[in-house]
């Protein structure tokens, strides 16, 4: 019974690790699509998107089986329920990467990001992808030292997000409402993506250390 | 054991019903704050917001106890896990209502919505609040007939959302980038709020009918 439980849990862990890798790669490609008006990269994100939902469904099924057949209690039960929450966060990250890819395609062959904002978005996407990579490490290796790093990355991304608004709302902004709206929505996708990465990692770390990460 | 399980589940049901009512009321007040530059209404949403998180935590604790002590299987297990998912959706709805309230306060005593968009936002907020009320009915009474209505409401809201963009991107838009960005983000909050209402209701209906609602 215990052996079976460990095997099942290892499978769930592998699924979560695959999800983390997938949503990181999706944001990497979506950002390439966005910043280089790279249609193939953005199309690839849409083509591969169903995989995230399929992985989440597998996590749901596997954890359901564990609960139904093994009836875990105490910390084992927490692990299983947390896996479900983490999978939900990562599915959402996949959706947000898809939003970025779609925004890139909507303006193709034009750039969806105006020149004044390219640098800010390049940095935001670097940080978002880096955060997904760290989240992957946390999920795959239960490396709790990464939690603090993710919080710092998130602060850095928030600062860039504020800088983006400052550029758009400055008197010398000449691109009008549509480019500003594109940027505001894109900024929100990156911000939410990062929030979910922090959240997913914090939940894994809670399992490892039993402590809630400082907000 | 079974009696105890039924009692626990009834408590969870009441918590979910309270959450549904709370997040509906929050969006009603936030929208009043937004559309009438009503500071007291918007402040009230922020003041009451902690309640949503507290209710969600109670759902998590109660369902955890049920799983740990009763080890439900089959459809009983599905009910408990679904309760957790529904609570997550509704917590997010509460957060989105708070975003609307904050947007109202950020521009106070000015109106955060420009006159050309007031009618569109008034209709979007009516639909969003109506959807929350229907979701509440679904949760409290397991009334599966509401599912189709929620889908139609959601389509109506999406149409308004598109009309909002058409107004902002028309050549006669004179309000500049900042008002357009405010509206785009607000539009997204209403859209996401509605999505979560549809999702929460669909999950409850799945429990009742065993069928996935048509997308």
CSV table of C-alpha atoms in Angstrom, one decimal:
chain,number,residue,atom,x,y,z
A,1,UNK,CA,0.0,0.0,0.0
A,2,UNK,CA,2.7,2.5,1.0
A,3,UNK,CA,4.9,1.4,-1.9
A,4,UNK,CA,2.0,1.9,-4.3
A,5,UNK,CA,1.3,5.3,-2.8
A,6,UNK,CA,5.0,6.3,-3.4
A,7,UNK,CA,4.9,5.2,-7.0
A,8,UNK,CA,1.7,7.1,-7.7
A,9,UNK,CA,3.1,10.2,-6.0
A,10,UNK,CA,6.2,10.0,-8.1
A,11,UNK,CA,4.1,9.9,-11.2
A,12,UNK,CA,2.2,13.0,-10.1
A,13,UNK,CA,5.6,14.7,-9.4
A,14,UNK,CA,6.7,13.9,-12.9
A,15,UNK,CA,3.5,15.2,-14.4
A,16,UNK,CA,3.9,18.5,-12.5
A,17,UNK,CA,7.5,18.8,-13.5
A,18,UNK,CA,6.5,18.3,-17.2
A,19,UNK,CA,3.8,20.9,-16.8
A,20,UNK,CA,6.4,23.4,-15.3
A,21,UNK,CA,8.7,22.8,-18.2
A,22,UNK,CA,5.9,23.1,-20.7
A,23,UNK,CA,4.6,26.4,-19.5
A,24,UNK,CA,8.1,27.9,-19.2
A,25,UNK,CA,8.8,26.9,-22.8
A,26,UNK,CA,5.5,28.3,-23.9
A,27,UNK,CA,6.2,31.7,-22.4
A,28,UNK,CA,9.7,31.6,-23.9
A,29,UNK,CA,8.3,31.0,-27.4
A,30,UNK,CA,5.3,33.4,-27.0
A,31,UNK,CA,7.8,36.1,-26.0
A,32,UNK,CA,9.9,35.4,-28.9
A,33,UNK,CA,6.8,35.6,-31.1
A,34,UNK,CA,5.9,38.9,-29.5
A,35,UNK,CA,9.2,40.7,-29.5
A,36,UNK,CA,10.5,39.4,-32.9
A,37,UNK,CA,7.2,39.2,-34.7
A,38,UNK,CA,8.1,35.6,-35.1
A,39,UNK,CA,5.0,33.9,-36.4
A,40,UNK,CA,6.3,30.3,-36.2
A,41,UNK,CA,7.1,30.7,-32.5
A,42,UNK,CA,3.7,32.1,-31.7
A,43,UNK,CA,1.9,29.5,-33.8
A,44,UNK,CA,3.9,26.8,-32.0
A,45,UNK,CA,2.6,28.0,-28.7
A,46,UNK,CA,-1.0,27.6,-29.9
A,47,UNK,CA,-0.3,24.3,-31.5
A,48,UNK,CA,1.2,22.8,-28.3
A,49,UNK,CA,-1.3,24.4,-25.9
A,50,UNK,CA,-3.6,21.4,-25.6
A,51,UNK,CA,-0.7,19.5,-23.9
A,52,UNK,CA,-1.0,21.7,-20.8
A,53,UNK,CA,-4.7,20.9,-20.3
A,54,UNK,CA,-4.0,17.2,-20.9
A,55,UNK,CA,-1.2,17.2,-18.3
A,56,UNK,CA,-3.5,18.9,-15.8
A,57,UNK,CA,-6.2,16.3,-16.5
A,58,UNK,CA,-3.7,13.6,-15.8
A,59,UNK,CA,-2.7,15.2,-12.5
A,60,UNK,CA,-6.4,15.4,-11.6
A,61,UNK,CA,-7.0,11.7,-12.5
A,62,UNK,CA,-3.9,10.4,-10.7
A,63,UNK,CA,-4.5,12.4,-7.5
A,64,UNK,CA,-8.2,11.3,-7.6
A,65,UNK,CA,-7.1,7.7,-7.8
A,66,UNK,CA,-4.6,8.1,-4.9
A,67,UNK,CA,-7.4,9.7,-2.8
A,68,UNK,CA,-9.9,7.1,-3.7
A,69,UNK,CA,-7.7,4.0,-3.4
A,70,UNK,CA,-5.1,5.0,-0.7
A,71,UNK,CA,-7.1,7.4,1.4
A,72,UNK,CA,-4.0,9.2,2.6
A,73,UNK,CA,-4.1,11.3,5.8
A,74,UNK,CA,-2.1,14.0,7.4
A,75,UNK,CA,0.9,15.2,5.4
A,76,UNK,CA,0.3,12.7,2.7
A,77,UNK,CA,-3.1,14.1,2.1
A,78,UNK,CA,-1.7,17.6,2.0
A,79,UNK,CA,0.8,16.6,-0.7
A,80,UNK,CA,-1.9,15.2,-2.9
A,81,UNK,CA,-4.2,18.3,-2.5
A,82,UNK,CA,-1.3,20.6,-3.1
A,83,UNK,CA,-0.4,18.9,-6.3
A,84,UNK,CA,-3.9,19.7,-7.6
A,85,UNK,CA,-3.5,23.4,-6.6
A,86,UNK,CA,-0.1,23.6,-8.2
A,87,UNK,CA,-1.4,22.0,-11.4
A,88,UNK,CA,-4.2,24.6,-11.5
A,89,UNK,CA,-1.7,27.5,-11.2
A,90,UNK,CA,0.5,26.0,-14.0
A,91,UNK,CA,-2.5,25.5,-16.3
A,92,UNK,CA,-3.3,29.2,-15.9
A,93,UNK,CA,0.3,30.0,-16.7
A,94,UNK,CA,-0.1,28.1,-19.9
A,95,UNK,CA,-3.2,30.1,-20.8
A,96,UNK,CA,-1.4,33.3,-20.2
A,97,UNK,CA,1.5,32.3,-22.4
A,98,UNK,CA,-1.2,31.6,-25.1
A,99,UNK,CA,-2.7,35.1,-24.6
A,100,UNK,CA,0.8,36.6,-25.3
A,101,UNK,CA,1.2,34.4,-28.4
A,102,UNK,CA,-2.3,35.5,-29.7
A,103,UNK,CA,-1.5,39.1,-29.1
A,104,UNK,CA,1.6,38.7,-31.2
A,105,UNK,CA,-0.3,37.0,-34.0
A,106,UNK,CA,-3.1,39.7,-33.9
A,107,UNK,CA,-0.6,42.3,-35.1
A,108,UNK,CA,1.5,40.1,-37.3
A,109,UNK,CA,3.5,41.0,-39.5
A,110,UNK,CA,3.6,44.3,-37.5
A,111,UNK,CA,5.2,44.3,-34.1
A,112,UNK,CA,2.6,44.2,-31.3
A,113,UNK,CA,5.0,46.1,-29.1
A,114,UNK,CA,6.0,49.6,-30.0
A,115,UNK,CA,9.7,50.5,-30.0
A,116,UNK,CA,9.6,52.6,-26.8
A,117,UNK,CA,8.3,49.5,-24.9
A,118,UNK,CA,10.5,46.8,-26.5
A,119,UNK,CA,13.2,47.0,-23.9
A,120,UNK,CA,10.7,46.9,-21.0
A,121,UNK,CA,8.9,43.9,-22.5
A,122,UNK,CA,12.2,42.1,-23.3
A,123,UNK,CA,13.1,42.4,-19.6
A,124,UNK,CA,9.7,41.4,-18.4
A,125,UNK,CA,9.7,38.3,-20.5
A,126,UNK,CA,13.2,37.4,-19.4
A,127,UNK,CA,12.1,37.6,-15.8
A,128,UNK,CA,8.9,35.6,-16.4
A,129,UNK,CA,10.8,32.8,-18.2
A,130,UNK,CA,13.5,32.8,-15.5
A,131,UNK,CA,10.7,32.5,-12.8
A,132,UNK,CA,9.1,29.6,-14.6
A,133,UNK,CA,12.6,27.9,-14.8
A,134,UNK,CA,13.0,28.4,-11.0
A,135,UNK,CA,9.5,27.1,-10.3
A,136,UNK,CA,10.4,24.0,-12.4
A,137,UNK,CA,13.5,23.5,-10.2
A,138,UNK,CA,11.3,23.9,-7.0
A,139,UNK,CA,8.8,21.4,-8.3
A,140,UNK,CA,11.4,18.9,-9.7
A,141,UNK,CA,14.0,19.1,-6.9
A,142,UNK,CA,12.0,20.5,-4.0
A,143,UNK,CA,14.6,23.2,-3.7
A,144,UNK,CA,13.2,25.6,-1.1
A,145,UNK,CA,16.0,28.1,-1.4
A,146,UNK,CA,14.5,29.3,-4.6
A,147,UNK,CA,11.4,30.8,-2.9
A,148,UNK,CA,13.1,34.0,-1.8
A,149,UNK,CA,14.5,34.4,-5.3
A,150,UNK,CA,11.1,34.1,-6.9
A,151,UNK,CA,9.8,36.8,-4.7
A,152,UNK,CA,12.6,39.1,-5.7
A,153,UNK,CA,12.1,38.3,-9.4
A,154,UNK,CA,8.4,39.2,-8.9
A,155,UNK,CA,9.3,42.5,-7.3
A,156,UNK,CA,11.6,43.2,-10.3
A,157,UNK,CA,8.8,42.4,-12.7
A,158,UNK,CA,6.3,44.6,-10.9
A,159,UNK,CA,8.8,47.5,-11.1
A,160,UNK,CA,9.1,47.0,-14.9
A,161,UNK,CA,5.3,46.9,-15.1
A,162,UNK,CA,5.1,50.3,-13.4
A,163,UNK,CA,7.8,51.6,-15.8
A,164,UNK,CA,5.7,50.5,-18.7
A,165,UNK,CA,2.7,52.5,-17.5
A,166,UNK,CA,5.0,55.6,-16.9
A,167,UNK,CA,6.2,55.4,-20.6
A,168,UNK,CA,2.7,55.0,-22.0
A,169,UNK,CA,1.2,57.8,-19.9
A,170,UNK,CA,4.0,60.3,-20.5
A,171,UNK,CA,3.1,63.4,-22.6
A,172,UNK,CA,5.4,62.3,-25.4
A,173,UNK,CA,3.5,59.0,-26.1
A,174,UNK,CA,2.5,59.2,-29.7
A,175,UNK,CA,1.1,55.7,-30.4
A,176,UNK,CA,-2.5,56.4,-29.3
A,177,UNK,CA,-5.0,54.2,-27.5
A,178,UNK,CA,-4.7,50.9,-29.3
A,179,UNK,CA,-1.0,50.4,-28.7
A,180,UNK,CA,-1.4,51.5,-25.1
A,181,UNK,CA,-4.2,48.9,-24.6
A,182,UNK,CA,-2.2,46.2,-26.2
A,183,UNK,CA,0.7,46.9,-23.9
A,184,UNK,CA,-1.5,47.2,-20.8
A,185,UNK,CA,-3.1,43.8,-21.4
A,186,UNK,CA,0.3,42.2,-22.3
A,187,UNK,CA,1.7,43.7,-19.1
A,188,UNK,CA,-1.1,42.1,-17.1
A,189,UNK,CA,-0.5,38.7,-18.7
A,190,UNK,CA,3.2,38.7,-17.6
A,191,UNK,CA,2.3,40.0,-14.2
A,192,UNK,CA,-0.4,37.2,-13.6
A,193,UNK,CA,2.0,34.6,-15.1
A,194,UNK,CA,4.6,35.6,-12.5
A,195,UNK,CA,2.0,35.6,-9.7
A,196,UNK,CA,1.1,32.0,-10.5
A,197,UNK,CA,4.7,31.0,-10.6
A,198,UNK,CA,5.3,32.5,-7.1
A,199,UNK,CA,2.1,30.8,-5.9
A,200,UNK,CA,2.9,27.4,-7.3
A,201,UNK,CA,6.4,27.4,-5.9
A,202,UNK,CA,5.3,28.7,-2.5
A,203,UNK,CA,2.9,25.8,-2.2
A,204,UNK,CA,5.6,23.2,-3.0
A,205,UNK,CA,7.9,24.8,-0.5
A,206,UNK,CA,5.2,24.7,2.1
A,207,UNK,CA,5.1,21.0,1.6
A,208,UNK,CA,8.9,20.8,2.0
A,209,UNK,CA,9.4,23.1,5.0
A,210,UNK,CA,5.9,23.2,6.5
A,211,UNK,CA,6.3,27.0,6.6
A,212,UNK,CA,4.4,29.6,4.6
A,213,UNK,CA,6.8,31.7,2.6
A,214,UNK,CA,6.9,35.3,3.7
A,215,UNK,CA,4.6,37.3,1.5
B,1,UNK,CA,-20.0,8.0,9.8
B,2,UNK,CA,-22.3,8.7,6.9
B,3,UNK,CA,-24.4,11.1,9.0
B,4,UNK,CA,-21.2,12.9,10.1
B,5,UNK,CA,-20.2,13.1,6.4
B,6,UNK,CA,-23.6,14.6,5.4
B,7,UNK,CA,-23.3,17.2,8.2
B,8,UNK,CA,-19.8,18.2,7.2
B,9,UNK,CA,-20.9,18.4,3.6
B,10,UNK,CA,-23.8,20.6,4.4
B,11,UNK,CA,-21.5,23.0,6.2
B,12,UNK,CA,-19.2,23.1,3.2
B,13,UNK,CA,-22.3,23.8,1.0
B,14,UNK,CA,-23.3,26.7,3.3
B,15,UNK,CA,-19.8,28.2,3.1
B,16,UNK,CA,-19.8,28.0,-0.7
B,17,UNK,CA,-23.2,29.7,-0.7
B,18,UNK,CA,-22.0,32.4,1.6
B,19,UNK,CA,-19.0,32.9,-0.7
B,20,UNK,CA,-21.2,33.2,-3.8
B,21,UNK,CA,-23.4,35.8,-2.1
B,22,UNK,CA,-20.4,37.7,-0.9
B,23,UNK,CA,-18.6,37.9,-4.3
B,24,UNK,CA,-21.9,38.9,-6.0
B,25,UNK,CA,-22.4,41.7,-3.5
B,26,UNK,CA,-18.8,42.8,-3.8
B,27,UNK,CA,-19.1,43.2,-7.6
B,28,UNK,CA,-22.4,45.0,-7.2
B,29,UNK,CA,-20.8,47.5,-4.8
B,30,UNK,CA,-17.6,47.8,-6.8
B,31,UNK,CA,-19.6,48.6,-9.9
B,32,UNK,CA,-21.6,51.2,-8.0
B,33,UNK,CA,-18.3,52.7,-6.9
B,34,UNK,CA,-17.1,52.7,-10.4
B,35,UNK,CA,-20.1,54.0,-12.3
B,36,UNK,CA,-21.2,56.6,-9.7
B,37,UNK,CA,-17.8,57.6,-8.4
B,38,UNK,CA,-19.2,56.4,-5.0
B,39,UNK,CA,-16.3,56.2,-2.7
B,40,UNK,CA,-18.2,54.6,0.2
B,41,UNK,CA,-19.3,51.7,-2.0
B,42,UNK,CA,-15.7,51.1,-3.3
B,43,UNK,CA,-14.2,51.5,0.2
B,44,UNK,CA,-16.7,49.0,1.5
B,45,UNK,CA,-15.5,46.4,-1.0
B,46,UNK,CA,-12.0,46.7,0.2
B,47,UNK,CA,-13.0,46.6,3.9
B,48,UNK,CA,-15.0,43.5,3.4
B,49,UNK,CA,-12.6,41.7,1.1
B,50,UNK,CA,-10.8,39.6,3.8
B,51,UNK,CA,-14.0,37.8,4.4
B,52,UNK,CA,-13.8,36.0,1.0
B,53,UNK,CA,-10.3,34.6,1.8
B,54,UNK,CA,-11.5,33.6,5.3
B,55,UNK,CA,-14.4,31.7,3.8
B,56,UNK,CA,-12.2,30.0,1.3
B,57,UNK,CA,-9.8,28.9,4.1
B,58,UNK,CA,-12.8,27.5,5.9
B,59,UNK,CA,-13.8,25.5,2.8
B,60,UNK,CA,-10.2,24.2,2.6
B,61,UNK,CA,-10.1,23.2,6.2
B,62,UNK,CA,-13.5,21.6,6.2
B,63,UNK,CA,-12.9,19.6,3.1
B,64,UNK,CA,-9.5,18.6,4.3
B,65,UNK,CA,-11.1,17.2,7.5
B,66,UNK,CA,-13.7,15.3,5.5
B,67,UNK,CA,-11.0,13.7,3.4
B,68,UNK,CA,-8.8,12.9,6.3
B,69,UNK,CA,-11.5,11.5,8.6
B,70,UNK,CA,-14.1,10.1,6.3
B,71,UNK,CA,-12.0,9.0,3.3
B,72,UNK,CA,-14.9,9.4,0.9
B,73,UNK,CA,-14.7,7.5,-2.5
B,74,UNK,CA,-16.5,7.7,-5.8
B,75,UNK,CA,-19.1,10.5,-6.2
B,76,UNK,CA,-18.6,11.6,-2.6
B,77,UNK,CA,-14.9,12.2,-3.2
B,78,UNK,CA,-15.8,14.2,-6.4
B,79,UNK,CA,-18.1,16.4,-4.4
B,80,UNK,CA,-15.4,17.3,-1.9
B,81,UNK,CA,-12.8,18.0,-4.5
B,82,UNK,CA,-15.2,20.0,-6.6
B,83,UNK,CA,-16.0,22.1,-3.6
B,84,UNK,CA,-12.4,23.1,-3.4
B,85,UNK,CA,-12.3,24.1,-7.1
B,86,UNK,CA,-15.5,26.1,-6.8
B,87,UNK,CA,-14.1,27.9,-3.8
B,88,UNK,CA,-11.0,28.8,-5.7
B,89,UNK,CA,-13.0,30.3,-8.6
B,90,UNK,CA,-15.1,32.3,-6.2
B,91,UNK,CA,-12.1,33.6,-4.3
B,92,UNK,CA,-10.8,34.9,-7.7
B,93,UNK,CA,-14.1,36.6,-8.4
B,94,UNK,CA,-13.7,38.4,-5.1
B,95,UNK,CA,-10.3,39.5,-6.1
B,96,UNK,CA,-11.6,40.8,-9.4
B,97,UNK,CA,-14.3,42.8,-7.7
B,98,UNK,CA,-11.6,44.3,-5.5
B,99,UNK,CA,-9.7,45.3,-8.7
B,100,UNK,CA,-12.8,47.2,-9.9
B,101,UNK,CA,-13.2,49.0,-6.6
B,102,UNK,CA,-9.5,50.0,-6.6
B,103,UNK,CA,-9.8,51.3,-10.2
B,104,UNK,CA,-12.7,53.5,-9.0
B,105,UNK,CA,-10.8,54.8,-6.1
B,106,UNK,CA,-7.7,55.5,-8.1
B,107,UNK,CA,-9.6,58.2,-10.1
B,108,UNK,CA,-11.8,59.4,-7.3
B,109,UNK,CA,-13.4,62.0,-7.2
B,110,UNK,CA,-13.3,61.8,-11.0
B,111,UNK,CA,-15.2,59.1,-12.9
B,112,UNK,CA,-12.8,56.2,-13.8
B,113,UNK,CA,-15.1,55.5,-16.8
B,114,UNK,CA,-15.4,58.2,-19.6
B,115,UNK,CA,-19.0,59.1,-20.6
B,116,UNK,CA,-18.8,57.3,-24.0
B,117,UNK,CA,-18.2,54.0,-22.1
B,118,UNK,CA,-20.6,54.5,-19.2
B,119,UNK,CA,-23.5,52.7,-20.9
B,120,UNK,CA,-21.3,49.7,-21.9
B,121,UNK,CA,-19.9,49.3,-18.4
B,122,UNK,CA,-23.3,49.7,-16.8
B,123,UNK,CA,-24.5,46.8,-18.9
B,124,UNK,CA,-21.4,44.7,-18.3
B,125,UNK,CA,-21.7,45.2,-14.6
B,126,UNK,CA,-25.4,44.3,-14.6
B,127,UNK,CA,-24.7,41.1,-16.4
B,128,UNK,CA,-21.7,40.2,-14.2
B,129,UNK,CA,-23.8,40.7,-11.0
B,130,UNK,CA,-26.7,38.8,-12.6
B,131,UNK,CA,-24.3,35.9,-13.3
B,132,UNK,CA,-23.1,35.9,-9.8
B,133,UNK,CA,-26.7,35.7,-8.5
B,134,UNK,CA,-27.4,32.8,-10.8
B,135,UNK,CA,-24.2,31.1,-9.7
B,136,UNK,CA,-25.4,31.5,-6.2
B,137,UNK,CA,-28.7,29.8,-7.1
B,138,UNK,CA,-26.8,27.0,-8.7
B,139,UNK,CA,-24.6,26.5,-5.6
B,140,UNK,CA,-27.4,26.9,-3.0
B,141,UNK,CA,-30.1,25.0,-4.8
B,142,UNK,CA,-28.2,22.8,-7.3
B,143,UNK,CA,-30.4,24.3,-10.0
B,144,UNK,CA,-28.9,22.9,-13.2
B,145,UNK,CA,-31.3,24.8,-15.5
B,146,UNK,CA,-29.2,27.9,-14.8
B,147,UNK,CA,-26.2,26.6,-16.6
B,148,UNK,CA,-27.4,27.4,-20.1
B,149,UNK,CA,-28.5,30.9,-18.9
B,150,UNK,CA,-25.0,31.6,-17.6
B,151,UNK,CA,-23.5,30.7,-21.0
B,152,UNK,CA,-25.8,33.1,-22.7
B,153,UNK,CA,-25.1,35.8,-20.2
B,154,UNK,CA,-21.4,35.2,-20.8
B,155,UNK,CA,-21.8,35.6,-24.6
B,156,UNK,CA,-23.7,38.8,-24.0
B,157,UNK,CA,-20.9,40.2,-21.8
B,158,UNK,CA,-18.3,39.2,-24.4
B,159,UNK,CA,-20.2,41.1,-27.1
B,160,UNK,CA,-20.3,44.2,-24.8
B,161,UNK,CA,-16.6,43.8,-24.3
B,162,UNK,CA,-16.0,43.8,-28.0
B,163,UNK,CA,-18.2,47.0,-28.3
B,164,UNK,CA,-16.0,48.6,-25.7
B,165,UNK,CA,-12.9,48.1,-27.8
B,166,UNK,CA,-14.7,49.4,-30.9
B,167,UNK,CA,-15.6,52.6,-29.1
B,168,UNK,CA,-12.0,53.1,-27.8
B,169,UNK,CA,-10.4,52.4,-31.1
B,170,UNK,CA,-12.7,54.5,-33.2
B,171,UNK,CA,-11.1,57.6,-34.8
B,172,UNK,CA,-13.3,60.0,-32.7
B,173,UNK,CA,-11.8,58.7,-29.4
B,174,UNK,CA,-10.5,61.8,-27.7
B,175,UNK,CA,-9.6,60.5,-24.2
B,176,UNK,CA,-6.1,59.4,-24.9
B,177,UNK,CA,-4.1,56.3,-23.8
B,178,UNK,CA,-4.8,56.5,-20.0
B,179,UNK,CA,-8.6,56.3,-20.2
B,180,UNK,CA,-8.3,53.6,-22.8
B,181,UNK,CA,-6.0,51.5,-20.6
B,182,UNK,CA,-8.3,52.0,-17.6
B,183,UNK,CA,-11.2,50.7,-19.6
B,184,UNK,CA,-9.3,47.8,-21.2
B,185,UNK,CA,-8.2,46.5,-17.7
B,186,UNK,CA,-11.7,47.0,-16.3
B,187,UNK,CA,-13.2,45.2,-19.2
B,188,UNK,CA,-10.8,42.3,-18.5
B,189,UNK,CA,-11.8,42.2,-14.9
B,190,UNK,CA,-15.5,41.8,-15.8
B,191,UNK,CA,-14.7,39.3,-18.4
B,192,UNK,CA,-12.6,37.1,-16.0
B,193,UNK,CA,-15.2,37.5,-13.3
B,194,UNK,CA,-17.9,36.1,-15.6
B,195,UNK,CA,-15.6,33.3,-16.8
B,196,UNK,CA,-15.1,32.2,-13.2
B,197,UNK,CA,-18.9,32.3,-12.5
B,198,UNK,CA,-19.5,30.1,-15.5
B,199,UNK,CA,-16.8,27.8,-14.4
B,200,UNK,CA,-17.9,27.5,-10.8
B,201,UNK,CA,-21.5,26.9,-11.9
B,202,UNK,CA,-20.5,24.3,-14.5
B,203,UNK,CA,-18.6,22.3,-11.8
B,204,UNK,CA,-21.6,22.3,-9.5
B,205,UNK,CA,-23.8,21.2,-12.3
B,206,UNK,CA,-21.4,18.4,-13.3
B,207,UNK,CA,-21.9,17.1,-9.8
B,208,UNK,CA,-25.7,17.2,-10.1
B,209,UNK,CA,-26.1,15.8,-13.6
B,210,UNK,CA,-22.8,14.0,-14.1
B,211,UNK,CA,-22.6,15.8,-17.4
B,212,UNK,CA,-20.1,18.4,-18.6
B,213,UNK,CA,-22.0,21.5,-19.7
B,214,UNK,CA,-21.6,22.2,-23.4
B,215,UNK,CA,-18.9,24.8,-23.9
